[in-house]
Amino acid sequence: MATAPTDDAPTDGIEIDAPTLADGPPLWRAAQAAGGLDVNPLYAYVLWCRDFAATTAVARMDGEVVGYCTAYRRPDVPTTLFVWQIAVLPAARRRGLGQRILHHLVDRHGDLTALEATVTHDNEASLAMFGTFARQRGSEVSVSPLFGPEHLGDDHEPEDLLHIPLP
Ligand SMILES: CC(C)(COP(=O)(O)OP(=O)(O)OC[C@H]1O[C@@H](n2cnc3c(N)ncnc32)[C@H](O)[C@@H]1OP(=O)(O)O)[C@@H](O)C(=O)NCCC(=O)NCCS
């Protein structure tokens, strides 16, 4: 299984681990600070840190949250990890942290066969991040329409499904 070259990554000093219940409010604040996300109620992040901690990662620098990824195993395909939200705060971006968080989550579980997420067409940073992550794992991204106006309404950009097999 391929893993990311994280030992000498330029995000040294940032530690990534599973959340505790106390991380709900910081994750909620990080979602707001990141921009570009549908921010959910505080309750959702607190609940996530309780029930989906095993598939969630929090990145901290000097104890402060600088990024996170909330994910879950798809109930119908439990070896597929679906990324619900991933965010890196603006000051920590473009240093590979988003990719490192994804590698951390996949490496935490030995049995995953695929990673999925949905992305809007215009989210170039997210598309680049998932593309680089896929290449680093010896894989590639397949893109297909998933949620359109019939699901999300006219005020929300369509969301394409990214599917990345994990060799
Ligand atoms: C998407 C996000 C998590 C990426 O975090 P990050 O730590 O900067 O990601 P990485 O550094 O690992 O990778 C980002 C890639 O996008 C590229 N990139 C960054 N901003 C870009 C932009 N505006 N246009 C094109 N490419 C961009 C980087 O060069 C890098 O590409 P590379 O792998 O070829 O070097 C971060 O931008 C973010 O939090 N965005 C707001 C929330 C969001 O959109 N989340 C994703 C929803 S699916």
CSV table of N, CA and C and ligand atoms in Angstrom, one decimal, residues 34-37 84-89 92-100 117-120 123-126 128-130 132 135 159, ligand 1:
chain,number,residue,atom,x,y,z
A,34,ALA,N,-12.9,28.6,7.3
A,34,ALA,CA,-12.3,28.1,6.1
A,34,ALA,C,-13.0,28.7,4.9
A,35,GLY,N,-14.3,28.9,4.9
A,35,GLY,CA,-15.0,29.4,3.8
A,35,GLY,C,-15.2,28.3,2.8
A,36,GLY,N,-16.2,28.5,1.9
A,36,GLY,CA,-16.4,27.5,0.8
A,36,GLY,C,-17.1,26.3,1.2
A,37,LEU,N,-17.5,26.2,2.5
A,37,LEU,CA,-18.2,25.0,3.0
A,37,LEU,C,-19.6,25.3,3.4
A,84,TRP,N,-16.9,13.9,4.2
A,84,TRP,CA,-18.0,14.8,4.3
A,84,TRP,C,-17.5,16.2,4.2
A,85,GLN,N,-16.5,16.6,5.0
A,85,GLN,CA,-15.9,17.9,4.9
A,85,GLN,C,-14.4,17.8,5.2
A,86,ILE,N,-13.6,18.6,4.4
A,86,ILE,CA,-12.2,18.7,4.7
A,86,ILE,C,-11.9,20.2,4.6
A,87,ALA,N,-11.2,20.7,5.6
A,87,ALA,CA,-10.9,22.1,5.6
A,87,ALA,C,-9.5,22.4,6.1
A,88,VAL,N,-8.8,23.3,5.6
A,88,VAL,CA,-7.5,23.8,6.1
A,88,VAL,C,-7.6,25.3,6.2
A,89,LEU,N,-7.3,25.8,7.3
A,89,LEU,CA,-7.4,27.3,7.5
A,89,LEU,C,-6.4,28.0,6.6
A,92,ALA,N,-2.6,28.0,6.6
A,92,ALA,CA,-1.9,26.7,6.6
A,92,ALA,C,-2.0,26.1,5.2
A,93,ARG,N,-2.6,26.8,4.2
A,93,ARG,CA,-2.9,26.2,2.9
A,93,ARG,C,-1.7,26.1,2.0
A,94,ARG,N,-1.8,25.3,1.0
A,94,ARG,CA,-0.8,25.1,-0.1
A,94,ARG,C,0.5,24.6,0.4
A,95,ARG,N,0.5,23.8,1.5
A,95,ARG,CA,1.7,23.2,2.0
A,95,ARG,C,1.5,21.7,2.1
A,96,GLY,N,0.5,21.2,1.4
A,96,GLY,CA,0.2,19.7,1.4
A,96,GLY,C,-0.5,19.2,2.6
A,97,LEU,N,-1.0,20.1,3.5
A,97,LEU,CA,-1.7,19.6,4.7
A,97,LEU,C,-3.0,18.9,4.4
A,98,GLY,N,-3.7,19.4,3.4
A,98,GLY,CA,-5.0,18.7,3.1
A,98,GLY,C,-4.7,17.3,2.7
A,99,GLN,N,-3.7,17.1,1.8
A,99,GLN,CA,-3.3,15.8,1.4
A,99,GLN,C,-2.8,14.9,2.5
A,100,ARG,N,-2.1,15.5,3.4
A,100,ARG,CA,-1.5,14.8,4.6
A,100,ARG,C,-2.7,14.3,5.5
A,117,ALA,N,-15.6,11.7,-2.3
A,117,ALA,CA,-16.0,13.0,-1.8
A,117,ALA,C,-16.8,13.6,-2.9
A,118,THR,N,-17.5,14.7,-2.6
A,118,THR,CA,-18.2,15.5,-3.7
A,118,THR,C,-17.6,16.9,-3.7
A,119,VAL,N,-17.4,17.4,-4.9
A,119,VAL,CA,-16.8,18.7,-5.1
A,119,VAL,C,-17.5,19.5,-6.1
A,120,THR,N,-17.6,20.8,-5.9
A,120,THR,CA,-18.2,21.7,-6.9
A,120,THR,C,-17.2,21.9,-8.0
A,123,ASN,N,-14.2,24.4,-7.5
A,123,ASN,CA,-13.3,24.2,-6.3
A,123,ASN,C,-11.9,23.7,-6.7
A,124,GLU,N,-11.1,24.5,-7.4
A,124,GLU,CA,-9.8,24.1,-8.0
A,124,GLU,C,-8.9,23.5,-6.9
A,125,ALA,N,-8.8,24.1,-5.7
A,125,ALA,CA,-7.9,23.7,-4.7
A,125,ALA,C,-8.3,22.3,-4.3
A,126,SER,N,-9.6,22.0,-4.1
A,126,SER,CA,-10.0,20.7,-3.7
A,126,SER,C,-9.8,19.7,-4.7
A,128,ALA,N,-7.5,19.8,-7.0
A,128,ALA,CA,-6.0,19.5,-7.1
A,128,ALA,C,-5.6,18.6,-5.9
A,129,MET,N,-6.1,18.9,-4.8
A,129,MET,CA,-5.7,18.2,-3.6
A,129,MET,C,-6.1,16.7,-3.7
A,130,PHE,N,-7.3,16.4,-4.2
A,130,PHE,CA,-7.7,15.0,-4.3
A,130,PHE,C,-6.9,14.3,-5.5
A,132,THR,N,-3.8,15.1,-6.5
A,132,THR,CA,-2.4,14.7,-6.0
A,132,THR,C,-2.5,13.6,-5.0
A,135,ARG,N,-2.7,10.4,-7.0
A,135,ARG,CA,-1.5,10.0,-7.6
A,135,ARG,C,-0.5,9.5,-6.6
A,159,GLU,N,-22.8,19.1,-7.3
A,159,GLU,CA,-21.7,18.4,-6.6
A,159,GLU,C,-21.4,17.2,-7.4
B,1,LIG,C1,-9.4,22.4,-0.2
B,1,LIG,C2,-8.4,22.6,0.9
B,1,LIG,C3,-8.8,21.7,2.1
B,1,LIG,C4,-7.0,22.3,0.5
B,1,LIG,O1,-6.1,22.4,1.6
B,1,LIG,P1,-4.5,22.5,1.4
B,1,LIG,O2,-3.9,22.2,2.6
B,1,LIG,O3,-4.2,23.9,0.8
B,1,LIG,O4,-4.3,21.4,0.3
B,1,LIG,P2,-3.0,20.8,-0.3
B,1,LIG,O5,-1.9,21.8,-0.1
B,1,LIG,O6,-2.8,19.5,0.2
B,1,LIG,O7,-3.3,20.7,-1.8
B,1,LIG,C5,-3.9,21.8,-2.5
B,1,LIG,C6,-3.6,21.7,-4.0
B,1,LIG,O8,-4.4,22.7,-4.6
B,1,LIG,C7,-3.6,23.6,-5.3
B,1,LIG,N1,-4.3,24.9,-5.1
B,1,LIG,C8,-4.5,25.6,-4.0
B,1,LIG,N2,-5.2,26.7,-4.3
B,1,LIG,C9,-5.5,26.6,-5.6
B,1,LIG,C10,-6.2,27.4,-6.5
B,1,LIG,N3,-6.8,28.6,-6.1
B,1,LIG,N4,-6.3,27.1,-7.8
B,1,LIG,C11,-5.7,26.0,-8.2
B,1,LIG,N5,-5.0,25.1,-7.4
B,1,LIG,C12,-4.9,25.5,-6.1
B,1,LIG,C13,-2.3,23.5,-4.6
B,1,LIG,O9,-1.2,24.0,-5.4
B,1,LIG,C14,-2.2,22.0,-4.3
B,1,LIG,O10,-1.9,21.4,-5.6
B,1,LIG,P3,-0.7,20.4,-5.7
B,1,LIG,O11,-1.1,19.2,-5.0
B,1,LIG,O12,-0.6,20.1,-7.2
B,1,LIG,O13,0.5,21.1,-5.2
B,1,LIG,C15,-8.5,24.1,1.4
B,1,LIG,O14,-8.2,24.9,0.3
B,1,LIG,C16,-9.8,24.5,2.0
B,1,LIG,O15,-10.0,24.4,3.2
B,1,LIG,N6,-10.7,25.1,1.2
B,1,LIG,C17,-12.0,25.5,1.8
B,1,LIG,C18,-12.9,24.4,2.1
B,1,LIG,C19,-13.1,23.4,1.0
B,1,LIG,O16,-13.4,23.9,-0.2
B,1,LIG,N7,-13.0,22.1,1.3
B,1,LIG,C20,-13.2,21.1,0.3
B,1,LIG,C21,-14.6,20.8,0.0
B,1,LIG,S1,-14.7,19.3,-0.9
